[in-house]
């Protein structure tokens, strides 16, 4: 669970610098976990900024920027004025080592890990039903993994955010990040980001609601508001005066902030 939580950090960042403005989008969304009896066990809001194939989502205490063109992450801890930056592949490798500890011995070329993985068959089904989410008509799709419902996704064709994102680069980023996922649904998630039909959904429009099945629970992300707005390019860079540190130290400092 700890590794999944680290690998699934929300996309975050805060604007500190005055800089040239570029076209972009601001998205307010709610993340929640719904139990088997329909009760909400967890709820968290975030604000996501999208521009020039980069994404930043605001959340405390740790913030993150994803640059899909470079395949790069930027993590910021505002209270301590610290940051870490590196490729998504470097992030995944470092998180693996932090979770497993120094005693873990990686199999040569990752062969041992690959043998444990299984192929999962993904199927995407258009339901033909439509619902308005955040003011936009959205088409519902169901994603099956080995014949079982794995994800429900509502795509809004009228949201023009895709113009700010290179879908292929986004897919590459997601695929790289999926290499570090562990747990019961890991194989399904890896198959999902590689599936052609699933990747086509992001060309049709923007996902305004996603419901993922995790055992008897549902993990939901739903957009509440979308606004087109000029964004400062400084949103996606380390603020002046911040010190670069190792990922291990950044996580230690983040944990200290929460105490």
Short mmCIF file of C-alpha atoms in Angstrom, two decimals, residues 21-160:
data_model
loop_
_atom_site.label_atom_id
_atom_site.label_comp_id
_atom_site.label_asym_id
_atom_site.label_seq_id
_atom_site.Cartn_x
_atom_site.Cartn_y
_atom_site.Cartn_z
CA UNK A 21 1.42 33.48 -19.49
CA UNK A 22 0.29 30.65 -21.77
CA UNK A 23 -3.10 29.17 -22.59
CA UNK A 24 -4.17 26.53 -20.13
CA UNK A 25 -6.91 24.89 -18.09
CA UNK A 26 -7.80 24.75 -14.41
CA UNK A 27 -9.64 21.67 -13.17
CA UNK A 28 -11.17 21.23 -9.72
CA UNK A 29 -11.82 17.62 -8.81
CA UNK A 30 -12.73 15.35 -5.90
CA UNK A 31 -11.11 12.00 -5.12
CA UNK A 32 -13.04 9.58 -2.94
CA UNK A 33 -13.12 6.00 -1.75
CA UNK A 34 -16.54 4.37 -1.50
CA UNK A 35 -17.01 1.24 0.62
CA UNK A 36 -19.15 -1.83 -0.17
CA UNK A 37 -22.15 -0.33 1.64
CA UNK A 38 -21.98 2.88 -0.38
CA UNK A 39 -20.40 4.93 2.40
CA UNK A 40 -17.63 7.40 1.55
CA UNK A 41 -14.57 6.36 3.54
CA UNK A 42 -12.23 9.01 2.20
CA UNK A 43 -12.56 12.27 0.28
CA UNK A 44 -9.95 14.73 -0.94
CA UNK A 45 -10.09 17.70 -3.29
CA UNK A 46 -7.40 18.92 -5.68
CA UNK A 47 -6.91 21.62 -8.27
CA UNK A 48 -5.10 20.63 -11.46
CA UNK A 49 -3.43 23.04 -13.90
CA UNK A 50 -2.75 21.92 -17.49
CA UNK A 51 -0.69 23.77 -20.11
CA UNK A 52 1.93 22.98 -22.75
CA UNK A 53 1.96 19.21 -22.08
CA UNK A 54 2.59 19.80 -18.38
CA UNK A 55 0.34 19.15 -15.40
CA UNK A 56 0.43 20.48 -11.86
CA UNK A 57 -2.06 19.54 -9.13
CA UNK A 58 -2.28 21.48 -5.89
CA UNK A 59 -2.27 19.46 -2.71
CA UNK A 60 -0.62 19.70 0.69
CA UNK A 61 1.97 19.09 1.95
CA UNK A 62 3.71 17.54 -1.08
CA UNK A 63 3.18 18.97 -4.57
CA UNK A 64 4.08 17.52 -7.94
CA UNK A 65 4.56 18.62 -11.55
CA UNK A 66 4.57 16.21 -14.49
CA UNK A 67 6.26 17.24 -17.73
CA UNK A 68 5.08 14.67 -20.26
CA UNK A 69 7.36 15.91 -23.05
CA UNK A 70 10.45 15.23 -20.93
CA UNK A 71 9.01 12.32 -18.94
CA UNK A 72 9.99 14.25 -15.83
CA UNK A 73 8.61 14.78 -12.31
CA UNK A 74 9.10 17.72 -10.00
CA UNK A 75 8.15 17.25 -6.33
CA UNK A 76 7.89 20.26 -4.04
CA UNK A 77 7.57 20.58 -0.28
CA UNK A 78 6.50 24.18 0.19
CA UNK A 79 6.78 24.36 4.00
CA UNK A 80 10.44 23.28 3.92
CA UNK A 81 11.33 24.93 0.58
CA UNK A 82 12.71 21.66 -0.78
CA UNK A 83 12.31 19.87 -4.11
CA UNK A 84 13.26 16.72 -6.00
CA UNK A 85 13.33 16.44 -9.78
CA UNK A 86 14.03 13.52 -12.08
CA UNK A 87 12.69 11.23 -14.77
CA UNK A 88 9.61 9.15 -14.01
CA UNK A 89 11.78 6.03 -14.43
CA UNK A 90 14.18 7.35 -11.78
CA UNK A 91 11.27 8.10 -9.46
CA UNK A 92 9.87 4.58 -9.81
CA UNK A 93 13.28 2.99 -9.17
CA UNK A 94 13.97 5.14 -6.11
CA UNK A 95 10.54 4.49 -4.62
CA UNK A 96 11.03 0.76 -5.09
CA UNK A 97 14.31 0.92 -3.18
CA UNK A 98 12.79 3.04 -0.40
CA UNK A 99 9.90 0.61 0.03
CA UNK A 100 11.94 -2.57 -0.16
CA UNK A 101 14.95 -1.35 1.80
CA UNK A 102 18.66 -2.04 1.32
CA UNK A 103 18.19 -5.78 1.93
CA UNK A 104 16.24 -6.17 -1.32
CA UNK A 105 18.24 -7.75 -4.13
CA UNK A 106 16.90 -6.94 -7.59
CA UNK A 107 16.96 -9.91 -10.05
CA UNK A 108 19.30 -9.41 -13.03
CA UNK A 109 17.59 -7.25 -15.70
CA UNK A 110 14.36 -7.51 -13.69
CA UNK A 111 13.83 -11.07 -14.98
CA UNK A 112 12.50 -12.36 -11.66
CA UNK A 113 9.84 -9.64 -11.59
CA UNK A 114 8.73 -10.23 -15.17
CA UNK A 115 8.12 -13.94 -14.49
CA UNK A 116 5.64 -13.07 -11.76
CA UNK A 117 3.56 -10.84 -14.01
CA UNK A 118 0.58 -12.20 -15.90
CA UNK A 119 -1.14 -11.05 -19.06
CA UNK A 120 -4.53 -9.42 -18.54
CA UNK A 121 -7.04 -9.04 -21.36
CA UNK A 122 -8.58 -5.56 -21.54
CA UNK A 123 -11.87 -4.80 -23.29
CA UNK A 124 -13.44 -1.34 -23.67
CA UNK A 125 -17.21 -1.11 -24.16
CA UNK A 126 -19.18 1.98 -25.17
CA UNK A 127 -22.44 1.93 -23.20
CA UNK A 128 -24.27 4.50 -25.32
CA UNK A 129 -25.39 6.31 -22.17
CA UNK A 130 -24.65 9.97 -21.55
CA UNK A 131 -24.55 12.10 -18.39
CA UNK A 132 -23.69 15.73 -17.68
CA UNK A 133 -20.63 16.09 -15.45
CA UNK A 134 -19.25 19.51 -14.46
CA UNK A 135 -21.53 21.05 -17.07
CA UNK A 136 -20.27 18.90 -19.97
CA UNK A 137 -22.10 16.03 -21.71
CA UNK A 138 -20.04 12.89 -21.09
CA UNK A 139 -20.19 9.44 -22.69
CA UNK A 140 -19.84 6.43 -20.40
CA UNK A 141 -17.47 3.55 -21.16
CA UNK A 142 -16.87 0.36 -19.19
CA UNK A 143 -13.43 -1.22 -19.08
CA UNK A 144 -13.17 -4.95 -18.40
CA UNK A 145 -10.09 -6.79 -17.17
CA UNK A 146 -10.27 -10.52 -17.84
CA UNK A 147 -14.04 -10.21 -18.23
CA UNK A 148 -14.67 -8.36 -14.97
CA UNK A 149 -15.60 -4.68 -14.61
CA UNK A 150 -12.37 -2.89 -13.72
CA UNK A 151 -13.12 0.74 -14.50
CA UNK A 152 -15.98 3.00 -15.55
CA UNK A 153 -15.01 6.20 -17.32
CA UNK A 154 -17.02 9.20 -18.53
CA UNK A 155 -15.45 11.04 -21.48
CA UNK A 156 -16.48 14.63 -22.33
CA UNK A 157 -15.75 15.38 -26.02
CA UNK A 158 -16.53 19.08 -25.53
CA UNK A 159 -13.57 19.74 -23.22
CA UNK A 160 -10.63 21.01 -25.24
#
